[in-house]
Amino acid sequence: MAEHDFTDKVALVTGGGSGIGEACAMTFARSGAKVIVADFDKDGGDRVTEAIRAESLDATFVEVDVSKPEQIEAMVAESVETYGGLHVAVNNAGIGGAQALTGEYPIDSWQQVIEVNLSGVFYCMRHEIPAMLTSGGGAIVNMASILGSVGFANSAAYVAAKHGVVGLTKTAAIEYSAQGIRVNSVGPGFINTPLLAENLDDETLKVIAGMHPIGRLGEAQEVADLVAFLGSDEASFCTGGYYLVDGAYTAN
Ligand code: NAP
């Protein structure tokens, strides 16, 4: 679906080589944006970049680990150098982490999840915001989760990181809305992506699908459509928000 116009805009998507990020990258490209596909996974990032180019659209792959601030600085600099500015950023890269009770949660997994899922979003905003200020403003969409507002057993690090992303988003929105940068977060329910398929067996996936009153998992494109709206000029009064796309999971 391409219903917003991103012509002459530069959109950066971290974790753009798979799942929700892939759907976001494709959607922005099909809506006219020049897209930076940033990912840890070179094969996935190359695949998505090639898929965009195969439609005669514009994309560049940047290999990056979002938990490394110096790589984030270089990623943003490359976006600006390649396409002349930065207007939309989707800070989406994330990992699941260990599954264990809080009293037994492995310290190394805690540190890794917080570094990637929370600090990674901060490092991105830390460098995207100055680039957007010199580009005349922009829109940032941070990928939180339903677990940015409710808890989930055996997922202490992930839940803490996603709650942190929601707070970080609100703070940056307050700071920069008067300067033309909108900052929002998105809270997907469980979405049918490799992240889920690789971590959970079919039986568990069935149980999780049933926890959504709508009766199924979400699809990556359903998240990308919300992200595209929030990144677009149609969302001009939306900033500081946390927008659910969760099949009524949290309404239950
Ligand atoms: P996915 O299919 O695994 O895609 C995530 C991408 O990010 C992968 O290409 C992954 O590379 C990459 N990545 C991981 N760590 C990275 C790092 N340190 N630096 C750069 N890239 C990195 O996952 P997804 O389901 O689309 O999830 C995307 C985002 O949505 C995450 O923030 C996740 O927490 C959030 N979310 C997902 C769901 C869900 O149910 N799927 C629900 C709510 C929120 P590798 O494959 O090499 O790890």
Tab-separated table of C-alpha atoms and ligand atoms in Angstrom:
chain	number	residue	atom	x	y	z
A	1	MET	CA	0.000	0.000	0.000
A	2	ALA	CA	1.422	3.425	-0.905
A	3	GLU	CA	-0.894	6.203	0.168
A	4	HIS	CA	1.518	8.852	1.448
A	5	ASP	CA	3.838	10.939	-0.669
A	6	PHE	CA	7.511	10.806	0.355
A	7	THR	CA	8.878	12.224	-2.890
A	8	ASP	CA	12.210	14.013	-2.250
A	9	LYS	CA	12.333	12.582	1.282
A	10	VAL	CA	15.100	10.417	2.692
A	11	ALA	CA	13.934	7.621	5.011
A	12	LEU	CA	16.242	5.507	7.167
A	13	VAL	CA	15.047	2.160	8.566
A	14	THR	CA	17.165	0.209	11.044
A	15	GLY	CA	16.553	-3.519	11.009
A	16	GLY	CA	15.381	-2.918	7.440
A	17	GLY	CA	16.625	-6.314	6.275
A	18	SER	CA	13.817	-8.404	7.770
A	19	GLY	CA	10.277	-8.499	9.134
A	20	ILE	CA	8.677	-5.206	10.147
A	21	GLY	CA	11.679	-3.147	9.017
A	22	GLU	CA	11.595	-4.770	5.579
A	23	ALA	CA	7.893	-3.912	5.208
A	24	CYS	CA	8.628	-0.318	6.308
A	25	ALA	CA	11.536	0.037	3.861
A	26	MET	CA	9.440	-1.299	0.955
A	27	THR	CA	6.504	0.942	1.888
A	28	PHE	CA	8.593	4.125	2.089
A	29	ALA	CA	10.322	3.312	-1.212
A	30	ARG	CA	6.990	2.637	-2.959
A	31	SER	CA	5.758	5.990	-1.603
A	32	GLY	CA	8.622	7.841	-3.288
A	33	ALA	CA	11.291	8.018	-0.559
A	34	LYS	CA	14.973	7.346	-1.031
A	35	VAL	CA	15.571	4.633	1.543
A	36	ILE	CA	18.562	3.719	3.670
A	37	VAL	CA	18.205	0.064	4.657
A	38	ALA	CA	20.370	-0.281	7.778
A	39	ASP	CA	20.938	-3.705	9.269
A	40	PHE	CA	23.322	-5.963	11.116
A	41	ASP	CA	22.416	-8.729	8.681
A	42	LYS	CA	24.184	-8.003	5.376
A	43	ASP	CA	22.339	-10.707	3.425
A	44	GLY	CA	18.923	-9.442	4.554
A	45	GLY	CA	19.851	-5.812	3.974
A	46	ASP	CA	21.221	-6.550	0.492
A	47	ARG	CA	18.126	-8.602	-0.364
A	48	VAL	CA	15.707	-5.811	0.605
A	49	THR	CA	17.823	-3.153	-1.140
A	50	GLU	CA	17.852	-5.241	-4.326
A	51	ALA	CA	14.075	-5.824	-4.066
A	52	ILE	CA	13.537	-2.049	-3.911
A	53	ARG	CA	15.888	-1.406	-6.840
A	54	ALA	CA	14.151	-4.150	-8.830
A	55	GLU	CA	11.059	-1.925	-8.740
A	56	SER	CA	13.196	0.932	-10.167
A	57	LEU	CA	13.097	2.661	-6.785
A	58	ASP	CA	15.986	4.073	-4.752
A	59	ALA	CA	17.689	2.345	-1.801
A	60	THR	CA	21.143	2.003	-0.263
A	61	PHE	CA	22.252	-0.618	2.234
A	62	VAL	CA	24.331	0.385	5.265
A	63	GLU	CA	25.721	-2.362	7.484
A	64	VAL	CA	25.377	-1.306	11.105
A	65	ASP	CA	25.156	-2.610	14.654
A	66	VAL	CA	22.789	-0.208	16.454
A	67	SER	CA	24.450	-0.955	19.790
A	68	LYS	CA	27.657	0.743	18.563
A	69	PRO	CA	27.345	4.555	18.781
A	70	GLU	CA	30.246	5.206	16.395
A	71	GLN	CA	28.596	3.023	13.735
A	72	ILE	CA	25.340	4.971	14.170
A	73	GLU	CA	27.164	8.260	13.671
A	74	ALA	CA	28.685	6.870	10.450
A	75	MET	CA	25.290	5.493	9.299
A	76	VAL	CA	23.606	8.894	9.629
A	77	ALA	CA	26.565	10.639	7.960
A	78	GLU	CA	26.365	8.178	5.046
A	79	SER	CA	22.601	8.777	4.671
A	80	VAL	CA	23.158	12.521	4.482
A	81	GLU	CA	26.142	12.170	2.131
A	82	THR	CA	24.343	9.755	-0.186
A	83	TYR	CA	20.989	11.495	-0.427
A	84	GLY	CA	21.588	15.042	0.863
A	85	GLY	CA	19.559	14.958	4.084
A	86	LEU	CA	17.445	12.936	6.493
A	87	HIS	CA	13.682	13.371	6.906
A	88	VAL	CA	12.256	10.129	8.304
A	89	ALA	CA	13.866	7.596	10.645
A	90	VAL	CA	12.380	4.328	11.811
A	91	ASN	CA	14.399	3.015	14.739
A	92	ASN	CA	13.250	-0.556	14.473
A	93	ALA	CA	16.188	-2.945	14.915
A	94	GLY	CA	15.631	-5.187	17.894
A	95	ILE	CA	16.166	-8.609	19.424
A	96	GLY	CA	14.126	-10.871	21.688
A	97	GLY	CA	16.715	-11.895	24.277
A	98	ALA	CA	16.648	-14.741	26.766
A	99	GLN	CA	13.421	-16.064	28.234
A	100	ALA	CA	13.734	-16.542	31.979
A	101	LEU	CA	12.181	-15.402	35.221
A	102	THR	CA	13.463	-12.063	36.494
A	103	GLY	CA	15.193	-13.733	39.458
A	104	GLU	CA	17.096	-15.991	37.073
A	105	TYR	CA	17.513	-13.681	34.073
A	106	PRO	CA	21.019	-14.009	32.546
A	107	ILE	CA	22.937	-10.782	33.125
A	108	ASP	CA	24.654	-10.902	29.721
A	109	SER	CA	21.327	-11.186	27.901
A	110	TRP	CA	19.916	-8.302	29.972
A	111	GLN	CA	22.866	-6.133	28.946
A	112	GLN	CA	22.629	-7.115	25.275
A	113	VAL	CA	18.871	-6.491	25.014
A	114	ILE	CA	19.122	-3.111	26.748
A	115	GLU	CA	22.061	-2.125	24.498
A	116	VAL	CA	20.307	-3.059	21.255
A	117	ASN	CA	16.629	-2.335	22.005
A	118	LEU	CA	16.957	0.754	24.226
A	119	SER	CA	20.427	2.300	23.943
A	120	GLY	CA	20.351	1.591	20.187
A	121	VAL	CA	17.250	3.763	19.828
A	122	PHE	CA	18.917	6.521	21.856
A	123	TYR	CA	22.135	6.341	19.793
A	124	CYS	CA	20.064	6.605	16.606
A	125	MET	CA	18.073	9.614	17.814
A	126	ARG	CA	21.266	11.213	19.149
A	127	HIS	CA	22.591	11.426	15.588
A	128	GLU	CA	19.358	11.573	13.573
A	129	ILE	CA	18.020	14.666	15.349
A	130	PRO	CA	20.942	16.966	14.419
A	131	ALA	CA	20.749	15.682	10.814
A	132	MET	CA	17.006	16.366	10.701
A	133	LEU	CA	17.448	19.851	12.138
A	134	THR	CA	19.763	20.711	9.255
A	135	SER	CA	17.359	19.029	6.791
A	136	GLY	CA	14.471	21.325	7.762
A	137	GLY	CA	12.698	18.942	10.175
A	138	GLY	CA	11.556	15.354	10.145
A	139	ALA	CA	9.710	12.484	11.751
A	140	ILE	CA	11.073	9.703	13.941
A	141	VAL	CA	9.175	6.493	14.616
A	142	ASN	CA	10.587	4.260	17.336
A	143	MET	CA	9.604	0.604	17.371
A	144	ALA	CA	8.326	-0.228	20.839
A	145	SER	CA	5.831	-3.063	21.401
A	146	ILE	CA	2.692	-3.803	23.382
A	147	LEU	CA	5.366	-4.713	25.928
A	148	GLY	CA	6.103	-0.991	26.141
A	149	SER	CA	2.965	-0.662	28.270
A	150	VAL	CA	2.269	-4.075	29.833
A	151	GLY	CA	4.467	-6.777	31.341
A	152	PHE	CA	5.156	-10.288	30.016
A	153	ALA	CA	6.544	-13.157	32.049
A	154	ASN	CA	10.081	-14.344	31.300
A	155	SER	CA	10.923	-11.212	29.290
A	156	ALA	CA	12.310	-8.739	31.846
A	157	ALA	CA	14.935	-7.149	29.592
A	158	TYR	CA	12.691	-6.834	26.530
A	159	VAL	CA	9.806	-5.362	28.538
A	160	ALA	CA	12.088	-2.912	30.353
A	161	ALA	CA	13.734	-1.819	27.086
A	162	LYS	CA	10.418	-1.273	25.313
A	163	HIS	CA	8.972	0.720	28.251
A	164	GLY	CA	12.170	2.794	28.037
A	165	VAL	CA	11.651	3.428	24.318
A	166	VAL	CA	8.177	4.841	25.005
A	167	GLY	CA	9.558	7.274	27.612
A	168	LEU	CA	12.521	8.274	25.475
A	169	THR	CA	10.131	8.996	22.609
A	170	LYS	CA	7.932	11.268	24.735
A	171	THR	CA	10.948	13.216	25.986
A	172	ALA	CA	12.417	13.862	22.526
A	173	ALA	CA	8.947	14.852	21.254
A	174	ILE	CA	8.635	17.507	23.963
A	175	GLU	CA	12.123	18.801	23.204
A	176	TYR	CA	11.913	19.028	19.402
A	177	SER	CA	8.279	19.501	18.322
A	178	ALA	CA	8.724	23.290	18.093
A	179	GLN	CA	11.694	22.733	15.770
A	180	GLY	CA	9.775	20.610	13.294
A	181	ILE	CA	10.719	17.126	14.425
A	182	ARG	CA	7.894	14.788	15.429
A	183	VAL	CA	8.750	11.710	17.494
A	184	ASN	CA	6.354	8.822	18.058
A	185	SER	CA	6.503	5.193	19.085
A	186	VAL	CA	4.552	2.222	17.841
A	187	GLY	CA	3.297	-0.698	19.909
A	188	PRO	CA	2.734	-3.791	17.785
A	189	GLY	CA	1.130	-6.915	19.192
A	190	PHE	CA	2.753	-10.201	18.171
A	191	ILE	CA	3.630	-9.971	14.487
A	192	ASN	CA	4.336	-12.819	12.109
A	193	THR	CA	8.065	-12.203	11.416
A	194	PRO	CA	11.314	-14.220	11.588
A	195	LEU	CA	11.910	-12.834	15.124
A	196	LEU	CA	8.838	-14.700	16.330
A	197	ALA	CA	9.195	-17.790	14.138
A	198	GLU	CA	12.830	-18.298	15.208
A	199	ASN	CA	12.110	-18.002	18.942
A	200	LEU	CA	8.776	-19.803	19.393
A	201	ASP	CA	7.381	-23.188	18.340
A	202	ASP	CA	4.101	-23.582	16.429
A	203	GLU	CA	2.118	-24.571	19.516
A	204	THR	CA	3.257	-21.478	21.442
A	205	LEU	CA	2.545	-19.276	18.411
A	206	LYS	CA	-1.016	-20.622	18.339
A	207	VAL	CA	-1.492	-19.786	22.026
A	208	ILE	CA	-0.057	-16.305	21.511
A	209	ALA	CA	-2.279	-15.661	18.484
A	210	GLY	CA	-5.271	-16.519	20.701
A	211	MET	CA	-4.239	-13.827	23.206
A	212	HIS	CA	-5.232	-11.210	20.623
A	213	PRO	CA	-9.023	-10.723	20.655
A	214	ILE	CA	-8.859	-10.351	16.863
A	215	GLY	CA	-7.862	-14.042	16.859
A	216	ARG	CA	-4.584	-13.970	14.921
A	217	LEU	CA	-1.041	-12.613	14.795
A	218	GLY	CA	-0.433	-9.310	12.997
A	219	GLU	CA	1.369	-8.958	9.682
A	220	ALA	CA	4.447	-6.778	9.138
A	221	GLN	CA	2.629	-4.701	6.533
A	222	GLU	CA	-0.053	-3.781	9.090
A	223	VAL	CA	2.673	-2.220	11.247
A	224	ALA	CA	4.389	-0.585	8.264
A	225	ASP	CA	1.144	1.144	7.268
A	226	LEU	CA	0.939	2.808	10.701
A	227	VAL	CA	4.637	3.717	10.598
A	228	ALA	CA	4.214	5.282	7.148
A	229	PHE	CA	1.298	7.372	8.412
A	230	LEU	CA	3.324	8.597	11.410
A	231	GLY	CA	6.258	9.428	9.149
A	232	SER	CA	4.075	11.355	6.722
A	233	ASP	CA	2.853	14.947	6.611
A	234	GLU	CA	-0.688	13.597	7.208
A	235	ALA	CA	0.395	12.991	10.830
A	236	SER	CA	1.382	16.648	11.303
A	237	PHE	CA	-0.225	16.965	14.786
A	238	CYS	CA	0.914	13.551	16.013
A	239	THR	CA	3.970	13.743	18.225
A	240	GLY	CA	4.897	12.256	21.577
A	241	GLY	CA	2.389	9.456	21.041
A	242	TYR	CA	2.514	5.707	21.545
A	243	TYR	CA	0.331	4.079	18.891
A	244	LEU	CA	-0.884	0.515	19.266
A	245	VAL	CA	-1.343	-1.892	16.376
A	246	ASP	CA	-2.248	-4.932	18.428
A	247	GLY	CA	-5.554	-6.595	17.528
A	248	ALA	CA	-6.954	-5.406	20.903
A	249	TYR	CA	-4.273	-7.327	22.909
A	250	THR	CA	-3.894	-4.504	25.433
A	251	ALA	CA	-7.616	-3.650	25.428
A	252	ASN	CA	-8.347	-7.062	26.907
B	1	NAP	P1	13.292	-9.454	12.714
B	1	NAP	O1	12.477	-10.046	11.622
B	1	NAP	O2	14.237	-10.308	13.478
B	1	NAP	O3	14.077	-8.199	12.102
B	1	NAP	C1	14.944	-7.442	12.888
B	1	NAP	C2	16.159	-7.073	12.062
B	1	NAP	O4	17.016	-6.279	12.903
B	1	NAP	C3	16.965	-8.301	11.612
B	1	NAP	O5	17.440	-8.141	10.295
B	1	NAP	C4	18.117	-8.292	12.606
B	1	NAP	O6	19.307	-8.899	12.126
B	1	NAP	C5	18.332	-6.813	12.788
B	1	NAP	N1	19.115	-6.530	13.988
B	1	NAP	C6	19.171	-7.228	15.140
B	1	NAP	N2	20.056	-6.681	15.977
B	1	NAP	C7	20.594	-5.628	15.330
B	1	NAP	C8	21.597	-4.690	15.651
B	1	NAP	N3	22.245	-4.728	16.832
B	1	NAP	N4	21.900	-3.729	14.763
B	1	NAP	C9	21.285	-3.692	13.562
B	1	NAP	N5	20.336	-4.563	13.179
B	1	NAP	C10	19.998	-5.524	14.050
B	1	NAP	O7	12.348	-8.763	13.818
B	1	NAP	P2	10.918	-8.039	13.716
B	1	NAP	O8	9.925	-8.954	14.286
B	1	NAP	O9	10.715	-7.451	12.382
B	1	NAP	O10	11.142	-6.902	14.804
B	1	NAP	C11	11.479	-5.572	14.453
B	1	NAP	C12	11.192	-4.685	15.645
B	1	NAP	O11	9.824	-4.794	16.001
B	1	NAP	C13	11.988	-5.044	16.905
B	1	NAP	O12	12.357	-3.863	17.576
B	1	NAP	C14	10.977	-5.818	17.742
B	1	NAP	O13	11.251	-5.734	19.125
B	1	NAP	C15	9.710	-5.074	17.387
B	1	NAP	N6	8.494	-5.839	17.626
B	1	NAP	C16	8.322	-7.068	17.047
B	1	NAP	C17	7.161	-7.770	17.314
B	1	NAP	C18	6.910	-9.139	16.742
B	1	NAP	O14	6.019	-9.830	17.243
B	1	NAP	N7	7.608	-9.560	15.702
B	1	NAP	C19	6.193	-7.225	18.170
B	1	NAP	C20	6.410	-5.983	18.717
B	1	NAP	C21	7.563	-5.284	18.445
B	1	NAP	P3	19.578	-10.448	12.538
B	1	NAP	O15	18.546	-11.229	11.786
B	1	NAP	O16	20.976	-10.671	12.076
B	1	NAP	O17	19.419	-10.513	14.030
